[in-house]
PDB file of C-alpha atoms in Angstrom:
ATOM      1  CA  MET W   1      10.753  81.899  73.537  1.00 31.00           C
ATOM      2  CA  LYS W   2      11.584  80.391  77.113  1.00 29.00           C
ATOM      3  CA  LYS W   3      11.745  77.232  75.777  1.00 31.00           C
ATOM      4  CA  PHE W   4      14.375  78.270  72.884  1.00 32.00           C
ATOM      5  CA  ALA W   5      16.314  79.896  75.637  1.00 33.00           C
ATOM      6  CA  MET W   6      16.742  77.210  78.036  1.00 28.00           C
ATOM      7  CA  ALA W   7      17.514  74.795  75.208  1.00 36.00           C
ATOM      8  CA  ALA W   8      20.326  77.114  74.027  1.00 35.00           C
ATOM      9  CA  VAL W   9      21.552  77.025  77.467  1.00 31.00           C
ATOM     10  CA  ALA W  10      21.699  73.640  78.374  1.00 32.00           C
ATOM     11  CA  ALA W  11      23.230  72.899  74.462  1.00 36.00           C
ATOM     12  CA  ALA W  12      25.924  75.575  75.356  1.00 36.00           C
ATOM     13  CA  ALA W  13      26.655  73.698  78.777  1.00 32.00           C
ATOM     14  CA  LEU W  14      26.770  70.419  77.010  1.00 33.00           C
ATOM     15  CA  SER W  15      29.391  72.020  74.416  1.00 36.00           C
ATOM     16  CA  ALA W  16      31.884  72.971  77.389  1.00 35.00           C
ATOM     17  CA  GLY W  17      32.196  69.424  78.881  1.00 34.00           C
ATOM     18  CA  VAL W  18      32.969  66.232  78.279  1.00 33.00           C
ATOM     19  CA  ALA W  19      30.192  65.580  75.974  1.00 37.00           C
ATOM     20  CA  GLN W  20      32.437  67.634  73.559  1.00 44.00           C
ATOM     21  CA  ALA W  21      35.357  66.459  71.937  1.00 69.00           C
ATOM     22  CA  TYR W  22      36.961  69.982  70.973  1.00 86.00           C
ATOM     23  CA  THR W  23      39.583  71.101  73.235  1.00 86.00           C
ATOM     24  CA  VAL W  24      39.816  74.764  74.659  1.00 86.00           C
ATOM     25  CA  GLY W  25      41.701  76.890  76.939  1.00 90.00           C
ATOM     26  CA  THR W  26      44.826  75.150  76.097  1.00 94.00           C
ATOM     27  CA  PHE W  27      48.546  76.142  75.446  1.00 96.00           C
ATOM     28  CA  SER W  28      50.107  75.360  72.172  1.00 96.00           C
ATOM     29  CA  ASN W  29      52.083  76.417  69.488  1.00 97.00           C
ATOM     30  CA  GLY W  30      49.576  78.186  67.463  1.00 97.00           C
ATOM     31  CA  PHE W  31      45.545  78.300  67.166  1.00 98.00           C
ATOM     32  CA  VAL W  32      43.027  79.404  64.728  1.00 98.00           C
ATOM     33  CA  VAL W  33      40.334  82.030  64.885  1.00 98.00           C
ATOM     34  CA  PRO W  34      37.841  80.607  62.213  1.00 97.00           C
ATOM     35  CA  ASN W  35      35.531  83.690  61.469  1.00 98.00           C
ATOM     36  CA  VAL W  36      36.834  87.119  61.101  1.00 98.00           C
ATOM     37  CA  ILE W  37      35.912  90.303  59.780  1.00 98.00           C
ATOM     38  CA  HIS W  38      35.811  94.107  60.554  1.00 98.00           C
ATOM     39  CA  ASN W  39      33.483  97.050  59.251  1.00 96.00           C
ATOM     40  CA  GLY W  40      35.482  99.545  60.778  1.00 96.00           C
ATOM     41  CA  PRO W  41      36.780  99.948  64.303  1.00 95.00           C
ATOM     42  CA  THR W  42      33.356 100.086  65.826  1.00 95.00           C
ATOM     43  CA  ASP W  43      32.313  96.538  64.345  1.00 96.00           C
ATOM     44  CA  THR W  44      35.416  94.258  64.698  1.00 98.00           C
ATOM     45  CA  THR W  45      37.009  91.160  65.436  1.00 98.00           C
ATOM     46  CA  ALA W  46      39.111  91.278  68.771  1.00 98.00           C
ATOM     47  CA  VAL W  47      41.517  88.546  69.837  1.00 98.00           C
ATOM     48  CA  GLY W  48      43.692  88.073  73.224  1.00 98.00           C
ATOM     49  CA  LEU W  49      46.850  86.208  73.298  1.00 98.00           C
ATOM     50  CA  ILE W  50      48.650  85.066  76.369  1.00 98.00           C
ATOM     51  CA  ASN W  51      52.268  83.852  76.406  1.00 98.00           C
ATOM     52  CA  GLN W  52      52.985  81.151  78.825  1.00 96.00           C
ATOM     53  CA  THR W  53      55.553  79.621  77.098  1.00 95.00           C
ATOM     54  CA  GLY W  54      58.828  80.862  79.419  1.00 95.00           C
ATOM     55  CA  GLN W  55      60.490  83.398  77.171  1.00 96.00           C
ATOM     56  CA  SER W  56      60.024  85.882  74.470  1.00 97.00           C
ATOM     57  CA  VAL W  57      58.319  84.216  71.420  1.00 97.00           C
ATOM     58  CA  ALA W  58      57.748  85.660  67.852  1.00 98.00           C
ATOM     59  CA  VAL W  59      53.901  85.246  67.055  1.00 98.00           C
ATOM     60  CA  TYR W  60      53.187  84.985  63.358  1.00 98.00           C
ATOM     61  CA  TRP W  61      49.813  85.290  61.686  1.00 98.00           C
ATOM     62  CA  THR W  62      48.082  85.089  58.455  1.00 98.00           C
ATOM     63  CA  PHE W  63      44.814  86.172  57.251  1.00 98.00           C
ATOM     64  CA  PHE W  64      43.148  83.919  54.728  1.00 98.00           C
ATOM     65  CA  ASP W  65      39.834  84.724  52.821  1.00 97.00           C
ATOM     66  CA  GLN W  66      36.845  82.319  52.924  1.00 97.00           C
ATOM     67  CA  ASN W  67      38.560  80.329  50.058  1.00 94.00           C
ATOM     68  CA  SER W  68      41.891  79.747  52.113  1.00 95.00           C
ATOM     69  CA  THR W  69      43.424  82.431  49.647  1.00 96.00           C
ATOM     70  CA  HIS W  70      46.341  84.242  51.766  1.00 97.00           C
ATOM     71  CA  ILE W  71      45.594  88.082  51.829  1.00 98.00           C
ATOM     72  CA  THR W  72      48.079  89.575  54.198  1.00 98.00           C
ATOM     73  CA  ASP W  73      50.380  88.549  57.195  1.00 97.00           C
ATOM     74  CA  GLY W  74      52.420  90.020  60.123  1.00 97.00           C
ATOM     75  CA  CYS W  75      54.502  89.237  63.181  1.00 98.00           C
ATOM     76  CA  PHE W  76      54.683  90.526  66.743  1.00 98.00           C
ATOM     77  CA  ALA W  77      56.796  89.585  69.391  1.00 98.00           C
ATOM     78  CA  MET W  78      55.665  88.603  73.103  1.00 98.00           C
ATOM     79  CA  THR W  79      57.553  88.582  76.429  1.00 97.00           C
ATOM     80  CA  ASN W  80      57.092  85.646  78.563  1.00 97.00           C
ATOM     81  CA  LYS W  81      53.637  85.968  80.670  1.00 97.00           C
ATOM     82  CA  ASP W  82      52.811  88.787  78.155  1.00 98.00           C
ATOM     83  CA  TYR W  83      48.912  89.644  77.281  1.00 98.00           C
ATOM     84  CA  GLU W  84      48.687  90.719  73.823  1.00 98.00           C
ATOM     85  CA  PRO W  85      45.510  92.713  72.189  1.00 98.00           C
ATOM     86  CA  PHE W  86      44.839  92.060  68.525  1.00 98.00           C
ATOM     87  CA  ILE W  87      41.976  94.184  67.065  1.00 98.00           C
ATOM     88  CA  TRP W  88      41.597  93.056  63.429  1.00 98.00           C
ATOM     89  CA  SER W  89      40.233  96.452  62.159  1.00 97.00           C
ATOM     90  CA  SER W  90      43.691  97.910  63.289  1.00 97.00           C
ATOM     91  CA  GLN W  91      46.012  95.169  61.941  1.00 97.00           C
ATOM     92  CA  SER W  92      44.176  94.547  58.785  1.00 96.00           C
ATOM     93  CA  GLY W  93      45.468  97.241  56.787  1.00 95.00           C
ATOM     94  CA  GLY W  94      43.615  98.989  53.746  1.00 95.00           C
ATOM     95  CA  GLY W  95      41.227  97.470  51.669  1.00 96.00           C
ATOM     96  CA  LEU W  96      39.828  94.715  53.964  1.00 98.00           C
ATOM     97  CA  SER W  97      36.873  96.160  55.610  1.00 97.00           C
ATOM     98  CA  GLY W  98      33.699  93.742  55.261  1.00 96.00           C
ATOM     99  CA  THR W  99      36.047  90.901  53.866  1.00 98.00           C
ATOM    100  CA  ARG W 100      35.239  87.583  56.102  1.00 98.00           C
ATOM    101  CA  GLY W 101      38.140  85.260  56.451  1.00 98.00           C
ATOM    102  CA  TYR W 102      40.224  83.489  59.180  1.00 98.00           C
ATOM    103  CA  LEU W 103      43.479  84.186  61.194  1.00 98.00           C
ATOM    104  CA  VAL W 104      45.964  81.543  61.886  1.00 98.00           C
ATOM    105  CA  PHE W 105      48.607  82.417  64.707  1.00 98.00           C
ATOM    106  CA  ALA W 106      51.858  80.407  64.924  1.00 98.00           C
ATOM    107  CA  VAL W 107      54.939  80.527  67.024  1.00 98.00           C
ATOM    108  CA  GLY W 108      57.611  80.834  64.627  1.00 97.00           C
ATOM    109  CA  ALA W 109      61.042  79.250  65.206  1.00 97.00           C
ATOM    110  CA  THR W 110      64.602  79.157  63.001  1.00 96.00           C
ATOM    111  CA  THR W 111      64.232  75.681  62.060  1.00 95.00           C
ATOM    112  CA  GLU W 112      61.259  73.383  61.746  1.00 95.00           C
ATOM    113  CA  GLY W 113      59.663  72.181  65.160  1.00 95.00           C
ATOM    114  CA  GLY W 114      62.686  74.120  66.978  1.00 96.00           C
ATOM    115  CA  THR W 115      62.705  76.328  69.663  1.00 95.00           C
ATOM    116  CA  ALA W 116      60.710  79.321  69.388  1.00 96.00           C
ATOM    117  CA  GLN W 117      62.445  82.343  68.052  1.00 96.00           C
ATOM    118  CA  THR W 118      62.427  85.495  70.363  1.00 96.00           C
ATOM    119  CA  ALA W 119      61.914  88.094  67.624  1.00 96.00           C
ATOM    120  CA  CYS W 120      60.578  88.469  64.354  1.00 96.00           C
ATOM    121  CA  GLY W 121      62.611  88.602  61.545  1.00 88.00           C
ATOM    122  CA  GLY W 122      63.205  86.605  58.021  1.00 88.00           C
ATOM    123  CA  ALA W 123      62.075  83.232  57.430  1.00 91.00           C
ATOM    124  CA  ALA W 124      60.148  81.324  60.066  1.00 95.00           C
ATOM    125  CA  PHE W 125      58.713  77.595  60.407  1.00 97.00           C
ATOM    126  CA  LEU W 126      56.427  76.319  62.963  1.00 97.00           C
ATOM    127  CA  ALA W 127      58.261  76.146  66.442  1.00 97.00           C
ATOM    128  CA  SER W 128      57.731  72.852  68.373  1.00 96.00           C
ATOM    129  CA  THR W 129      54.299  72.016  70.434  1.00 92.00           C
ATOM    130  CA  ALA W 130      56.514  72.605  73.775  1.00 91.00           C
ATOM    131  CA  SER W 131      55.470  76.778  73.029  1.00 89.00           C
ATOM    132  CA  ALA W 132      52.834  77.953  75.177  1.00 92.00           C
ATOM    133  CA  ILE W 133      50.370  80.420  73.606  1.00 97.00           C
ATOM    134  CA  SER W 134      46.589  80.587  73.723  1.00 97.00           C
ATOM    135  CA  GLY W 135      43.815  83.036  73.046  1.00 97.00           C
ATOM    136  CA  ASN W 136      40.425  83.900  73.002  1.00 97.00           C
ATOM    137  CA  ALA W 137      38.236  86.274  70.232  1.00 98.00           C
ATOM    138  CA  PHE W 138      35.102  88.143  69.980  1.00 97.00           C
ATOM    139  CA  GLN W 139      33.004  90.355  67.766  1.00 96.00           C
ATOM    140  CA  VAL W 140      32.581  93.701  69.078  1.00 95.00           C
ATOM    141  CA  ASN W 141      29.648  95.781  67.833  1.00 93.00           C
ATOM    142  CA  SER W 142      29.919  99.190  69.552  1.00 91.00           C
ATOM    143  CA  VAL W 143      26.956 100.422  67.724  1.00 89.00           C
ATOM    144  CA  ALA W 144      24.602  97.601  68.740  1.00 83.00           C
ATOM    145  CA  LYS W 145      26.432  97.590  72.104  1.00 84.00           C
ATOM    146  CA  ASP W 146      26.874  93.660  71.456  1.00 88.00           C
ATOM    147  CA  VAL W 147      30.182  91.591  72.233  1.00 92.00           C
ATOM    148  CA  ALA W 148      29.808  87.792  70.696  1.00 93.00           C
ATOM    149  CA  PHE W 149      31.887  85.100  71.636  1.00 95.00           C
ATOM    150  CA  VAL W 150      33.806  83.547  68.673  1.00 97.00           C
ATOM    151  CA  PRO W 151      35.238  80.103  69.179  1.00 96.00           C
ATOM    152  CA  VAL W 152      39.075  79.745  69.025  1.00 97.00           C
ATOM    153  CA  ILE W 153      40.268  76.403  67.821  1.00 97.00           C
ATOM    154  CA  ASP W 154      43.240  75.068  69.916  1.00 96.00           C
ATOM    155  CA  GLY W 155      46.324  74.025  68.302  1.00 93.00           C
ATOM    156  CA  ALA W 156      48.734  72.041  68.156  1.00 95.00           C
ATOM    157  CA  LEU W 157      48.836  72.805  64.350  1.00 96.00           C
ATOM    158  CA  THR W 158      49.907  70.940  61.939  1.00 95.00           C
ATOM    159  CA  ILE W 159      51.727  72.928  59.014  1.00 95.00           C
ATOM    160  CA  ALA W 160      52.928  71.173  55.676  1.00 95.00           C
ATOM    161  CA  SER W 161      56.868  70.140  55.782  1.00 94.00           C
ATOM    162  CA  GLY W 162      59.076  72.924  54.925  1.00 95.00           C
ATOM    163  CA  VAL W 163      56.579  75.475  54.714  1.00 97.00           C
ATOM    164  CA  ASP W 164      57.812  78.902  55.689  1.00 97.00           C
ATOM    165  CA  ILE W 165      54.776  80.208  57.953  1.00 97.00           C
ATOM    166  CA  THR W 166      55.471  83.798  56.361  1.00 96.00           C
ATOM    167  CA  LYS W 167      54.577  82.707  53.075  1.00 95.00           C
ATOM    168  CA  MET W 168      51.606  80.077  53.735  1.00 96.00           C
ATOM    169  CA  ASN W 169      49.013  79.160  51.165  1.00 95.00           C
ATOM    170  CA  ASN W 170      45.658  77.316  50.800  1.00 93.00           C
ATOM    171  CA  VAL W 171      47.379  74.255  51.628  1.00 92.00           C
ATOM    172  CA  SER W 172      49.865  74.998  54.251  1.00 96.00           C
ATOM    173  CA  LEU W 173      47.688  74.576  57.257  1.00 96.00           C
ATOM    174  CA  VAL W 174      46.989  70.623  57.180  1.00 93.00           C
ATOM    175  CA  SER W 175      45.118  70.570  60.685  1.00 93.00           C
ATOM    176  CA  VAL W 176      44.286  71.802  63.961  1.00 96.00           C
ATOM    177  CA  ALA W 177      44.197  69.360  67.036  1.00 95.00           C
ATOM    178  CA  GLY W 178      41.226  71.277  68.734  1.00 96.00           C
ATOM    179  CA  ALA W 179      38.855  70.751  65.754  1.00 95.00           C
ATOM    180  CA  ALA W 180      37.322  67.542  64.363  1.00 93.00           C
ATOM    181  CA  GLN W 181      39.383  65.415  62.321  1.00 91.00           C
ATOM    182  CA  VAL W 182      37.648  63.823  59.137  1.00 88.00           C
ATOM    183  CA  GLY W 183      39.279  61.422  56.764  1.00 82.00           C
ATOM    184  CA  ALA W 184      39.478  62.064  52.864  1.00 73.00           C
ATOM    185  CA  SER W 185      37.510  60.211  50.174  1.00 68.00           C
ATOM    186  CA  GLY W 186      35.403  58.517  52.728  1.00 70.00           C
ATOM    187  CA  ALA W 187      38.145  57.052  54.982  1.00 77.00           C
ATOM    188  CA  ALA W 188      37.762  57.146  58.901  1.00 80.00           C
ATOM    189  CA  PRO W 189      37.028  58.921  60.693  1.00 83.00           C
ATOM    190  CA  GLN W 190      33.793  60.397  59.779  1.00 86.00           C
ATOM    191  CA  PRO W 191      32.311  62.082  62.702  1.00 90.00           C
ATOM    192  CA  THR W 192      28.631  63.432  62.456  1.00 93.00           C
ATOM    193  CA  PHE W 193      27.858  67.266  63.755  1.00 95.00           C
ATOM    194  CA  SER W 194      24.775  68.020  65.434  1.00 97.00           C
ATOM    195  CA  MET W 195      24.654  71.937  64.690  1.00 97.00           C
ATOM    196  CA  ARG W 196      22.046  73.539  66.736  1.00 97.00           C
ATOM    197  CA  TYR W 197      19.402  76.272  65.186  1.00 97.00           C
ATOM    198  CA  ALA W 198      16.530  78.431  66.367  1.00 96.00           C
ATOM    199  CA  ILE W 199      14.792  80.236  64.055  1.00 96.00           C
ATOM    200  CA  ASP W 200      11.114  81.876  63.588  1.00 92.00           C
ATOM    201  CA  GLN W 201      10.763  81.653  59.916  1.00 88.00           C
ATOM    202  CA  ALA W 202      10.322  85.336  59.386  1.00 86.00           C
ATOM    203  CA  ALA W 203      12.854  88.568  58.829  1.00 81.00           C
ATOM    204  CA  GLY W 204      14.374  89.615  61.872  1.00 80.00           C
ATOM    205  CA  GLY W 205      13.265  88.062  65.659  1.00 87.00           C
ATOM    206  CA  THR W 206      15.098  84.781  65.870  1.00 93.00           C
ATOM    207  CA  ASP W 207      17.798  83.870  63.399  1.00 94.00           C
ATOM    208  CA  THR W 208      20.747  81.711  63.232  1.00 96.00           C
ATOM    209  CA  ALA W 209      24.079  81.578  61.066  1.00 96.00           C
ATOM    210  CA  VAL W 210      25.570  78.123  61.219  1.00 98.00           C
ATOM    211  CA  VAL W 211      29.383  78.636  60.554  1.00 97.00           C
ATOM    212  CA  VAL W 212      31.385  75.992  59.017  1.00 96.00           C
ATOM    213  CA  TRP W 213      35.254  76.025  59.090  1.00 95.00           C
ATOM    214  CA  SER W 214      37.593  73.257  57.685  1.00 93.00           C
ATOM    215  CA  THR W 215      41.079  72.809  56.663  1.00 91.00           C
ATOM    216  CA  GLY W 216      39.730  70.856  53.133  1.00 85.00           C
ATOM    217  CA  ASN W 217      37.123  71.569  50.961  1.00 85.00           C
ATOM    218  CA  HIS W 218      33.447  71.522  51.920  1.00 85.00           C
ATOM    219  CA  SER W 219      31.887  73.499  49.142  1.00 86.00           C
ATOM    220  CA  GLY W 220      29.122  71.884  47.672  1.00 85.00           C
ATOM    221  CA  THR W 221      25.348  70.743  48.524  1.00 87.00           C
ATOM    222  CA  HIS W 222      25.010  68.912  51.645  1.00 89.00           C
ATOM    223  CA  THR W 223      21.871  65.980  52.162  1.00 90.00           C
ATOM    224  CA  VAL W 224      21.168  65.976  55.711  1.00 93.00           C
ATOM    225  CA  ASN W 225      18.484  65.136  58.456  1.00 96.00           C
ATOM    226  CA  ILE W 226      16.898  68.046  60.247  1.00 98.00           C
ATOM    227  CA  TYR W 227      15.180  67.879  63.556  1.00 98.00           C
ATOM    228  CA  ASP W 228      12.947  69.761  65.560  1.00 97.00           C
ATOM    229  CA  ASP W 229      12.313  69.967  69.151  1.00 96.00           C
ATOM    230  CA  LYS W 230       9.740  67.133  69.241  1.00 96.00           C
ATOM    231  CA  GLN W 231      12.242  64.719  67.497  1.00 97.00           C
ATOM    232  CA  ASN W 232      10.306  65.362  64.384  1.00 98.00           C
ATOM    233  CA  ARG W 233      12.824  64.630  61.239  1.00 98.00           C
ATOM    234  CA  LYS W 234      13.326  65.675  57.527  1.00 97.00           C
ATOM    235  CA  SER W 235      15.643  65.178  54.908  1.00 96.00           C
ATOM    236  CA  VAL W 236      16.823  68.348  53.452  1.00 95.00           C
ATOM    237  CA  ASN W 237      19.659  70.212  51.814  1.00 93.00           C
ATOM    238  CA  PHE W 238      22.097  73.125  52.502  1.00 93.00           C
ATOM    239  CA  LYS W 239      24.844  74.566  50.455  1.00 91.00           C
ATOM    240  CA  LEU W 240      28.113  76.067  51.202  1.00 90.00           C
ATOM    241  CA  VAL W 241      29.882  77.743  48.536  1.00 90.00           C
ATOM    242  CA  LYS W 242      33.200  78.958  50.093  1.00 92.00           C
ATOM    243  CA  ALA W 243      35.787  76.257  50.130  1.00 89.00           C
ATOM    244  CA  GLU W 244      37.092  76.564  53.953  1.00 93.00           C
ATOM    245  CA  LEU W 245      34.759  79.128  55.651  1.00 96.00           C
ATOM    246  CA  ASP W 246      31.121  79.621  55.116  1.00 95.00           C
ATOM    247  CA  TRP W 247      27.903  79.598  56.830  1.00 95.00           C
ATOM    248  CA  PHE W 248      24.319  79.417  55.977  1.00 96.00           C
ATOM    249  CA  ASP W 249      20.876  80.388  57.042  1.00 96.00           C
ATOM    250  CA  PRO W 250      18.617  77.273  58.052  1.00 97.00           C
ATOM    251  CA  GLU W 251      15.575  79.665  57.377  1.00 95.00           C
ATOM    252  CA  GLY W 252      16.551  79.431  53.579  1.00 94.00           C
ATOM    253  CA  ILE W 253      16.488  75.561  53.519  1.00 96.00           C
ATOM    254  CA  ALA W 254      14.056  74.537  50.738  1.00 96.00           C
ATOM    255  CA  GLY W 255      11.406  72.218  51.928  1.00 96.00           C
ATOM    256  CA  LEU W 256      11.673  72.832  55.904  1.00 96.00           C
ATOM    257  CA  PRO W 257       8.528  72.613  57.630  1.00 96.00           C
ATOM    258  CA  ALA W 258       6.987  75.866  59.307  1.00 95.00           C
ATOM    259  CA  THR W 259       6.709  73.996  62.349  1.00 96.00           C
ATOM    260  CA  PHE W 260      10.448  73.275  62.547  1.00 97.00           C
ATOM    261  CA  THR W 261      11.984  76.556  64.622  1.00 96.00           C
ATOM    262  CA  ASP W 262      13.959  75.129  67.340  1.00 96.00           C
ATOM    263  CA  GLY W 263      16.076  71.813  66.997  1.00 97.00           C
ATOM    264  CA  PHE W 264      19.454  70.411  65.339  1.00 98.00           C
ATOM    265  CA  ILE W 265      21.227  69.413  61.853  1.00 98.00           C
ATOM    266  CA  GLU W 266      23.069  66.054  61.451  1.00 97.00           C
ATOM    267  CA  TRP W 267      26.017  66.655  59.140  1.00 94.00           C
ATOM    268  CA  GLN W 268      28.659  64.419  58.402  1.00 88.00           C
ATOM    269  CA  PRO W 269      30.968  66.814  56.655  1.00 80.00           C
ATOM    270  CA  GLY W 270      32.900  63.933  54.321  1.00 67.00           C
ATOM    271  CA  LEU W 271      29.935  63.395  52.506  1.00 55.00           C
ATOM    272  CA  ALA W 272      28.882  65.873  49.423  1.00 48.00           C
ATOM    273  CA  ALA W 273      25.545  65.349  47.553  1.00 45.00           C
ATOM    274  CA  PRO W 274      25.720  63.765  43.967  1.00 43.00           C
ATOM    275  CA  SER W 275      23.465  66.902  43.182  1.00 44.00           C
ATOM    276  CA  ASP W 276      27.036  69.154  42.824  1.00 46.00           C
ATOM    277  CA  ALA W 277      28.025  70.127  39.497  1.00 45.00           C
ATOM    278  CA  THR W 278      31.054  68.600  40.064  1.00 46.00           C
ATOM    279  CA  ALA W 279      29.725  65.253  40.494  1.00 43.00           C
ATOM    280  CA  ALA W 280      28.346  62.763  37.886  1.00 39.00           C
ATOM    281  CA  LEU W 281      24.784  61.716  38.501  1.00 34.00           C
ATOM    282  CA  GLY W 282      24.276  58.892  40.747  1.00 36.00           C
ATOM    283  CA  THR W 283      27.720  59.341  42.361  1.00 36.00           C
ATOM    284  CA  THR W 284      28.746  60.621  45.752  1.00 37.00           C
ATOM    285  CA  LEU W 285      31.759  63.008  46.200  1.00 39.00           C
ATOM    286  CA  TYR W 286      33.981  62.654  49.593  1.00 39.00           C
ATOM    287  CA  THR W 287      36.109  65.791  49.246  1.00 51.00           C
ATOM    288  CA  LEU W 288      36.852  67.124  52.708  1.00 60.00           C
ATOM    289  CA  GLY W 289      39.464  65.579  54.821  1.00 70.00           C
ATOM    290  CA  GLY W 290      41.467  67.422  57.270  1.00 85.00           C
ATOM    291  CA  SER W 291      40.026  69.688  60.282  1.00 93.00           C
ATOM    292  CA  VAL W 292      36.701  70.793  60.744  1.00 94.00           C
ATOM    293  CA  PHE W 293      34.825  72.920  63.033  1.00 95.00           C
ATOM    294  CA  THR W 294      31.350  74.196  63.445  1.00 96.00           C
ATOM    295  CA  TYR W 295      29.184  76.819  65.479  1.00 97.00           C
ATOM    296  CA  SER W 296      25.621  78.701  65.465  1.00 97.00           C
ATOM    297  CA  ALA W 297      25.582  81.942  65.967  1.00 95.00           C
ATOM    298  CA  ILE W 298      21.909  82.545  67.310  1.00 94.00           C
ATOM    299  CA  SER W 299      20.491  86.049  67.458  1.00 91.00           C
ATOM    300  CA  SER W 300      17.020  86.388  69.294  1.00 83.00           C
ATOM    301  CA  THR W 301      15.185  89.217  70.962  1.00 76.00           C
ATOM    302  CA  ALA W 302      14.842  86.920  73.727  1.00 72.00           C
ATOM    303  CA  PHE W 303      18.311  87.455  74.472  1.00 72.00           C
ATOM    304  CA  GLY W 304      18.908  90.872  73.056  1.00 75.00           C
ATOM    305  CA  ALA W 305      22.614  89.810  71.650  1.00 82.00           C
ATOM    306  CA  VAL W 306      24.073  87.410  69.411  1.00 89.00           C
ATOM    307  CA  GLN W 307      24.655  83.946  71.099  1.00 91.00           C
ATOM    308  CA  THR W 308      27.076  81.026  70.358  1.00 94.00           C
ATOM    309  CA  VAL W 309      26.737  77.462  70.383  1.00 94.00           C
ATOM    310  CA  LEU W 310      29.189  75.029  69.660  1.00 94.00           C
ATOM    311  CA  GLY W 311      28.276  72.133  67.034  1.00 94.00           C
ATOM    312  CA  SER W 312      28.727  68.864  68.935  1.00 93.00           C
ATOM    313  CA  TYR W 313      30.270  65.899  67.022  1.00 94.00           C
ATOM    314  CA  LYS W 314      30.516  61.952  67.799  1.00 91.00           C
TER     315      LYS W 314
END
């Protein structure tokens, strides 16, 4: 347990520094909270927003499910220097308890790329990148007495031309600057992620959920190299069922050696294995494109809480 604890702390430190190409803590015309869920007010995602635009702004939000189907949306105004708490269990409306998805927050403008609106109302387009809001998020579980950090993907947002942000669909959000950018159909860039895991290969104890979010379609079976903490390598597969937000449990990977309890998984997200039902035998699918973001949520009796480690990439 001590070795795992030190490794997790070291990986988290690297994720926050120059070794990591994500951007965090910046202000722009919007951001994405990639993993959102509530099971009532005692277990909910909580988001905090700050407005540093220099004026009042209208902030439009949209909740998408794991396949990027539009579920619900809304808008609120923020004055300059305002802080706005956004509690998902209070904002979601009925029928969404237990429904996992992601949130897009975007500053609205009357004309595309224009000056931010000062109040909600009518159709709206994405404001210029000069608009300055930022956000942070946590998963708050008051019963378990746990507050887990949920990474926020910084903008600038890129939304398809002419899209009314009050009516976004599964192809409206093109990219998010704070994530890794991936070329479609095998085109550059093709970054390789290193996704942390720590497990004990038993029910309970030490467990990892590797979360993957993208603006493309990452569903399919992915062939990867997995390493332990002694540099041993094994080629294995993991499967993502949902198109744009999903997660997998490394303990469920077939063929994983029993000694692999602490390490990382190398994944090139544009590549899907030919074992997918949609691919002919012997062919390779490149289906992704767009923006990709990964992180690992690690729970361990050594910590007594959920720890969040970003997936580094190069």
